[in-house]
Coordinates of C-alpha atoms and ligand atoms in Angstrom, one line a residue:
M178 CA 0.0 0.0 0.0
L179 CA 1.2 3.5 -0.9
I180 CA -0.1 6.4 1.1
F181 CA 0.5 9.8 -0.6
M182 CA 0.5 12.7 1.9
R183 CA -0.5 16.2 0.9
N184 CA 2.3 18.7 0.3
S185 CA 0.7 20.6 3.2
A186 CA 0.8 17.6 5.6
S187 CA 2.7 18.3 8.8
E188 CA 5.3 16.1 10.4
S189 CA 2.8 15.2 13.1
D190 CA 0.2 14.2 10.4
V191 CA 2.8 11.8 9.0
N192 CA 3.6 10.5 12.5
R193 CA 0.0 9.9 13.4
V194 CA -0.5 7.8 10.2
V195 CA 2.6 5.8 11.0
E196 CA 1.5 5.2 14.6
R197 CA -2.0 4.1 13.4
L198 CA -0.3 1.6 11.0
D199 CA 1.8 0.4 13.9
E200 CA -1.3 -0.4 15.9
F201 CA -2.1 -3.0 13.2
N202 CA 1.5 -4.3 13.3
L203 CA 2.2 -2.7 9.9
N204 CA 5.8 -1.6 9.2
A205 CA 5.8 1.7 7.4
D206 CA 8.7 3.3 5.4
V207 CA 8.4 7.1 5.1
L208 CA 9.8 8.2 1.7
R209 CA 10.4 11.9 1.2
N210 CA 10.8 14.1 -1.9
G211 CA 11.3 17.7 -0.7
T212 CA 8.4 18.5 1.5
A213 CA 6.2 15.7 0.1
A214 CA 6.0 12.5 2.0
M215 CA 4.9 9.0 0.9
I216 CA 4.3 6.1 3.2
Y217 CA 5.0 2.6 1.9
V218 CA 3.6 -0.5 3.6
K219 CA 4.8 -3.8 2.1
D220 CA 2.0 -5.9 3.6
D221 CA -1.3 -4.9 1.9
S222 CA -3.3 -7.7 3.3
V223 CA -4.4 -6.0 6.6
E224 CA -7.3 -3.6 6.3
V225 CA -7.0 -0.5 8.5
P226 CA -10.5 1.0 8.8
S227 CA -11.1 4.6 7.8
L228 CA -7.4 5.3 7.2
S229 CA -8.3 7.9 4.6
A230 CA -9.9 9.9 7.3
F231 CA -6.5 10.8 8.8
N232 CA -5.5 14.4 8.3
G233 CA -2.9 15.1 5.5
I234 CA -3.6 12.0 3.4
E235 CA -4.1 12.8 -0.3
R236 CA -4.7 9.3 -1.6
I237 CA -4.1 5.6 -0.9
V238 CA -3.1 3.2 -3.6
H239 CA -3.4 -0.5 -2.9
T240 CA -0.6 -2.5 -4.4
E241 CA -2.2 -5.8 -3.8
A242 CA -5.8 -7.0 -4.5
R243 CA -8.2 -7.3 -1.6
Y244 CA -9.1 -10.8 -2.6
K245 CA -6.5 -13.3 -1.6
L246 CA -7.7 -16.9 -2.0
A247 CA -9.2 -16.1 -5.4
S248 CA -6.0 -14.5 -6.7
R249 CA -3.4 -15.9 -9.1
N250 CA -0.7 -15.0 -6.6
H251 CA -2.2 -17.4 -4.1
K252 CA -2.6 -20.2 -6.6
P253 CA -0.7 -19.8 -9.9
E254 CA -2.2 -22.8 -11.7
D255 CA -5.7 -22.8 -13.2
T256 CA -8.4 -24.2 -11.0
I257 CA -10.4 -27.0 -12.6
I258 CA -13.9 -27.4 -11.1
E259 CA -15.6 -30.8 -11.4
V260 CA -19.3 -31.1 -11.6
G261 CA -20.0 -34.8 -11.6
D262 CA -17.8 -36.2 -14.3
R263 CA -17.5 -32.8 -16.1
R264 CA -14.6 -30.4 -15.9
I265 CA -14.5 -26.6 -16.2
G266 CA -11.2 -24.8 -16.6
G267 CA -7.7 -25.6 -17.4
G268 CA -8.4 -26.4 -21.0
N269 CA -11.8 -27.9 -20.4
F270 CA -14.7 -26.1 -22.0
C271 CA -18.1 -27.0 -20.5
V272 CA -21.3 -26.3 -22.3
M273 CA -24.3 -26.0 -20.0
A274 CA -27.7 -25.5 -21.6
G275 CA -31.4 -25.6 -20.8
P276 CA -34.5 -23.6 -20.3
C277 CA -34.4 -20.3 -18.4
A278 CA -37.0 -21.8 -16.0
V279 CA -38.0 -25.3 -15.1
E280 CA -41.4 -25.7 -16.7
S281 CA -42.3 -29.4 -16.8
V282 CA -40.8 -32.8 -16.7
E283 CA -41.5 -33.2 -20.4
L284 CA -39.5 -30.2 -21.4
G285 CA -36.7 -31.2 -19.1
L286 CA -36.6 -34.7 -20.7
E287 CA -36.4 -33.3 -24.2
I288 CA -33.6 -31.0 -23.3
A289 CA -31.8 -33.8 -21.4
S290 CA -31.9 -36.0 -24.5
L291 CA -30.7 -33.1 -26.6
L292 CA -27.7 -32.7 -24.3
K293 CA -27.0 -36.4 -24.2
S294 CA -27.0 -36.5 -28.0
E295 CA -24.3 -33.9 -27.9
N296 CA -22.3 -35.7 -25.2
L297 CA -23.1 -32.9 -22.8
A298 CA -24.3 -33.4 -19.2
L299 CA -25.1 -30.2 -17.5
M300 CA -28.6 -28.9 -17.7
R301 CA -29.5 -25.4 -16.5
G302 CA -33.0 -24.5 -15.4
G303 CA -34.2 -22.1 -12.6
A304 CA -36.9 -23.3 -10.2
F305 CA -36.6 -20.0 -8.3
K306 CA -36.6 -17.1 -10.7
P307 CA -35.4 -13.6 -9.6
R308 CA -37.6 -11.5 -11.9
T309 CA -37.4 -7.8 -12.3
S310 CA -41.2 -7.5 -12.1
P311 CA -43.3 -9.1 -9.4
Y312 CA -45.9 -9.8 -12.1
S313 CA -43.5 -12.0 -14.2
F314 CA -43.4 -15.8 -13.8
Q315 CA -41.5 -16.4 -10.6
G316 CA -40.7 -20.1 -11.2
L317 CA -42.2 -23.3 -10.0
E318 CA -40.1 -23.0 -6.8
Y319 CA -40.1 -26.2 -4.7
E320 CA -42.2 -28.0 -7.3
G321 CA -39.5 -27.0 -9.9
L322 CA -36.8 -28.7 -7.7
D323 CA -38.9 -31.9 -7.6
I324 CA -39.1 -31.8 -11.4
L325 CA -35.3 -31.4 -11.6
V326 CA -34.9 -34.4 -9.4
E327 CA -37.2 -36.4 -11.7
I328 CA -35.3 -35.4 -14.8
R329 CA -32.0 -36.2 -13.2
K330 CA -33.3 -39.6 -12.0
Q331 CA -34.7 -40.5 -15.5
T332 CA -31.8 -39.3 -17.6
G333 CA -28.7 -39.0 -15.4
V334 CA -28.1 -35.3 -16.5
L335 CA -26.5 -33.1 -14.0
V336 CA -28.5 -30.0 -12.9
V337 CA -27.4 -26.4 -12.4
T338 CA -30.1 -24.4 -10.6
E339 CA -30.3 -21.1 -8.8
A340 CA -30.6 -20.4 -5.0
I341 CA -32.1 -17.0 -4.6
D342 CA -32.0 -16.7 -0.8
V343 CA -30.6 -18.2 2.4
N344 CA -33.9 -19.9 3.2
S345 CA -34.0 -22.1 0.1
V346 CA -30.3 -23.0 -0.1
G347 CA -30.8 -26.1 2.0
R348 CA -33.3 -27.6 -0.4
V349 CA -31.4 -26.5 -3.5
E350 CA -28.1 -27.9 -2.3
K351 CA -29.7 -31.3 -1.7
I352 CA -30.7 -31.7 -5.4
A353 CA -28.4 -29.5 -7.4
D354 CA -25.1 -30.6 -8.9
A355 CA -24.0 -26.9 -9.1
I356 CA -25.7 -24.0 -7.4
Q357 CA -26.2 -20.8 -9.4
V358 CA -26.0 -17.3 -7.8
G359 CA -27.8 -14.9 -10.1
S360 CA -26.5 -11.5 -11.2
R361 CA -28.9 -9.7 -8.9
N362 CA -27.5 -11.7 -5.9
M363 CA -23.8 -11.4 -6.6
Q364 CA -23.5 -9.2 -3.5
N365 CA -26.0 -10.9 -1.3
F366 CA -23.4 -11.4 1.3
S367 CA -25.4 -13.6 3.6
L368 CA -26.2 -15.9 0.7
L369 CA -22.5 -16.0 -0.3
K370 CA -21.5 -16.8 3.3
R371 CA -24.0 -19.6 3.4
L372 CA -22.7 -21.0 0.1
G373 CA -19.2 -21.1 1.6
K374 CA -20.6 -23.9 3.8
T375 CA -21.8 -26.2 1.0
S376 CA -19.6 -28.6 -0.8
K377 CA -21.5 -28.1 -4.1
P378 CA -19.8 -26.1 -6.9
I379 CA -21.1 -22.5 -7.2
L380 CA -21.8 -20.8 -10.5
L381 CA -21.4 -17.1 -9.6
K382 CA -22.8 -14.7 -12.1
R383 CA -21.3 -11.2 -12.4
G384 CA -23.6 -8.4 -11.2
M385 CA -24.8 -6.3 -14.0
S386 CA -22.9 -3.3 -12.7
A387 CA -20.1 -5.1 -10.9
T388 CA -16.4 -4.4 -11.4
I389 CA -13.9 -7.3 -11.7
E390 CA -12.8 -6.6 -8.1
E391 CA -16.3 -6.8 -6.8
L392 CA -16.8 -10.1 -8.7
L393 CA -13.6 -11.6 -7.3
L394 CA -14.4 -10.3 -3.8
A395 CA -17.8 -12.0 -4.1
A396 CA -16.0 -15.2 -5.0
E397 CA -13.7 -14.6 -2.0
Y398 CA -16.7 -14.7 0.3
I399 CA -17.5 -18.2 -0.8
I400 CA -13.9 -19.5 -0.9
S401 CA -13.0 -17.9 2.5
G402 CA -16.1 -19.6 3.9
G403 CA -14.7 -23.0 3.0
N404 CA -15.9 -23.7 -0.5
E405 CA -13.2 -23.5 -3.2
N406 CA -15.4 -24.6 -6.0
V407 CA -16.4 -21.3 -7.7
I408 CA -17.1 -20.9 -11.4
L409 CA -17.4 -17.2 -12.5
C410 CA -19.9 -16.2 -15.2
E411 CA -19.9 -13.1 -17.4
R412 CA -23.5 -12.4 -18.3
G413 CA -23.4 -8.9 -19.7
I414 CA -23.2 -5.5 -18.0
R415 CA -25.2 -2.3 -18.2
T416 CA -23.9 0.3 -20.7
F417 CA -25.4 2.9 -22.9
G418 CA -25.6 0.3 -25.8
N419 CA -29.2 -0.3 -26.6
F420 CA -29.1 -2.8 -29.4
A421 CA -28.8 -5.8 -27.0
R422 CA -30.2 -6.5 -23.5
N423 CA -26.8 -6.0 -22.0
T424 CA -23.2 -5.5 -23.3
L425 CA -21.2 -8.7 -23.2
D426 CA -17.9 -7.8 -21.6
L427 CA -15.6 -10.4 -23.2
S428 CA -12.5 -8.4 -22.0
I429 CA -13.2 -9.6 -18.5
I430 CA -12.0 -13.1 -19.6
P431 CA -8.3 -12.3 -20.1
A432 CA -8.5 -9.9 -17.1
V433 CA -9.9 -12.6 -14.8
K434 CA -7.3 -15.1 -16.2
E435 CA -4.5 -12.6 -15.2
K436 CA -5.8 -11.9 -11.7
S437 CA -7.4 -15.2 -10.7
H438 CA -7.0 -18.9 -11.0
L439 CA -10.8 -19.4 -11.1
P440 CA -12.6 -20.6 -14.3
I441 CA -14.9 -18.2 -16.1
I442 CA -17.8 -19.1 -18.4
V443 CA -20.1 -16.9 -20.5
D444 CA -23.8 -16.6 -20.7
P445 CA -24.6 -15.3 -24.2
S446 CA -28.4 -15.5 -23.6
H447 CA -28.7 -13.0 -20.8
A448 CA -25.8 -10.9 -22.2
T449 CA -27.5 -10.2 -25.5
G450 CA -31.2 -11.0 -24.9
K451 CA -31.3 -12.0 -28.6
R452 CA -31.3 -15.5 -30.0
N453 CA -29.7 -14.5 -33.3
F454 CA -26.7 -13.0 -31.4
I455 CA -26.0 -16.2 -29.3
S456 CA -24.0 -18.2 -31.9
S457 CA -21.5 -15.4 -32.7
M458 CA -21.0 -14.4 -29.0
S459 CA -20.6 -18.1 -28.0
K460 CA -17.8 -18.6 -30.5
A461 CA -16.2 -15.3 -29.5
A462 CA -16.3 -16.4 -25.8
L463 CA -14.5 -19.6 -26.7
A464 CA -12.0 -17.7 -28.8
A465 CA -11.4 -15.2 -26.0
G466 CA -10.5 -18.1 -23.6
A467 CA -13.7 -18.7 -21.7
D468 CA -14.0 -22.0 -19.9
G469 CA -17.6 -22.7 -20.9
L470 CA -21.0 -21.5 -21.8
L471 CA -24.4 -21.2 -20.1
I472 CA -27.0 -21.1 -22.9
E473 CA -30.8 -20.9 -22.8
V474 CA -32.3 -23.6 -24.9
H475 CA -36.0 -24.4 -25.2
T476 CA -37.9 -26.9 -27.4
N477 CA -40.3 -24.1 -28.3
P478 CA -38.9 -20.7 -27.5
E479 CA -42.2 -19.0 -28.5
L480 CA -44.1 -20.7 -25.8
S481 CA -41.3 -20.4 -23.1
L482 CA -42.6 -19.1 -19.8
S483 CA -39.5 -16.8 -19.6
D484 CA -36.7 -15.5 -21.8
G485 CA -37.9 -17.3 -25.0
G486 CA -36.4 -14.5 -27.1
Q487 CA -32.9 -15.4 -26.0
S488 CA -33.3 -19.1 -26.1
L489 CA -32.0 -21.3 -29.0
N490 CA -34.2 -24.1 -30.3
P491 CA -32.7 -27.6 -30.5
D492 CA -31.7 -27.3 -34.1
E493 CA -30.0 -24.0 -33.5
F494 CA -28.2 -25.4 -30.5
K495 CA -27.0 -28.4 -32.5
S496 CA -25.6 -26.2 -35.3
L497 CA -23.8 -24.1 -32.7
M498 CA -22.2 -27.2 -31.2
V499 CA -20.9 -28.2 -34.6
E500 CA -19.1 -24.8 -34.8
I501 CA -18.0 -24.8 -31.2
R502 CA -16.4 -28.2 -31.7
K503 CA -14.5 -27.0 -34.8
L504 CA -13.2 -24.0 -33.1
A505 CA -12.3 -26.0 -29.9
S506 CA -10.3 -28.4 -31.9
V507 CA -8.2 -25.6 -33.4
M508 CA -7.7 -24.2 -29.9
N509 CA -6.9 -27.6 -28.5
V510 CA -9.7 -27.3 -25.9
N511 CA -11.7 -30.2 -24.6
V512 CA -15.5 -29.7 -25.0
N513 CA -17.5 -31.5 -22.3
Ligands
PEP839 C1 -30.4 -17.0 -15.1 O1 -29.4 -17.4 -15.6 O2 -31.4 -17.7 -14.9 C2 -30.6 -15.6 -14.8 C3 -31.6 -15.1 -14.1 O3 -29.6 -14.8 -15.2 P1 -29.0 -13.5 -14.5 O4 -28.9 -13.7 -13.0 O5 -27.6 -13.4 -15.2 O6 -29.9 -12.3 -14.9
MN840 MN1 -33.3 -16.4 -18.3

């Protein structure tokens, strides 16, 4: 950490900061350039509350990230997350697909057989739906979880489904192979803390206005709670662009790879809101180094209870998989 003191800061201002740092066992070196002073603290891992409130401080620059366990410094090699027999990260590209919401056993069985015909295993589908409007379909909730159990039992597919609050985590964790945290809940800290206590992998979606630091700190909540199995997901952010539902921020992929060992996948459905953008953005995500995709697929998007406009139909999904496999083979990436 570097603390830049104002030119006008007095000797006693500098001393008071150094003493405060000392209370936290932080060794400070005071560097001087004429009248200006700068205080250097090598250990940036200890948080000194309200340090900027001290008189004479111009600005504080952190030289280390506030997330630790999620950082590349902590773990240089890529983390590979296993969901059942599937792998995400470290050269393994995992395609997860399914309806926005769990609607019926029949729909789930059709999607499961589509996935199996593509040698894929992870089906997405929300039983609890965090909808912007209280008048929109809220999901089948506990009945939706029962439907997922039935589909899993009949087909052997693995299920990824969302937990929207602490109350329902217990039931979700019993049946899910991976638990999704939605964009709107990325900073629901009590939920993140609770998910630190489960052994199930967590699919953590980036908040629609979250910085990379906020995303990695959200992951840090889960990891520091005891669960190292976190998969990040870029799902588009809010910008002034109005031709798509959100702006897919693909540049976060190389940025995350630099800063963190965690895998990151891309959700082109929520990122674009448009079914005819999904194929190009999926290929772009793979080319940019993403570790997988989360795609909405419905047997009949026109009749979907939510997000049909951003859901591929089975034929479109199959065509996309042909292209994904071609690109993956050039990139020497294992699709699973
Ligand atoms: C979802 O994937 O079901 C979803 C609601 O997406 P998001 O949280 O990214 O809006
Ligand atoms: Mn959706």
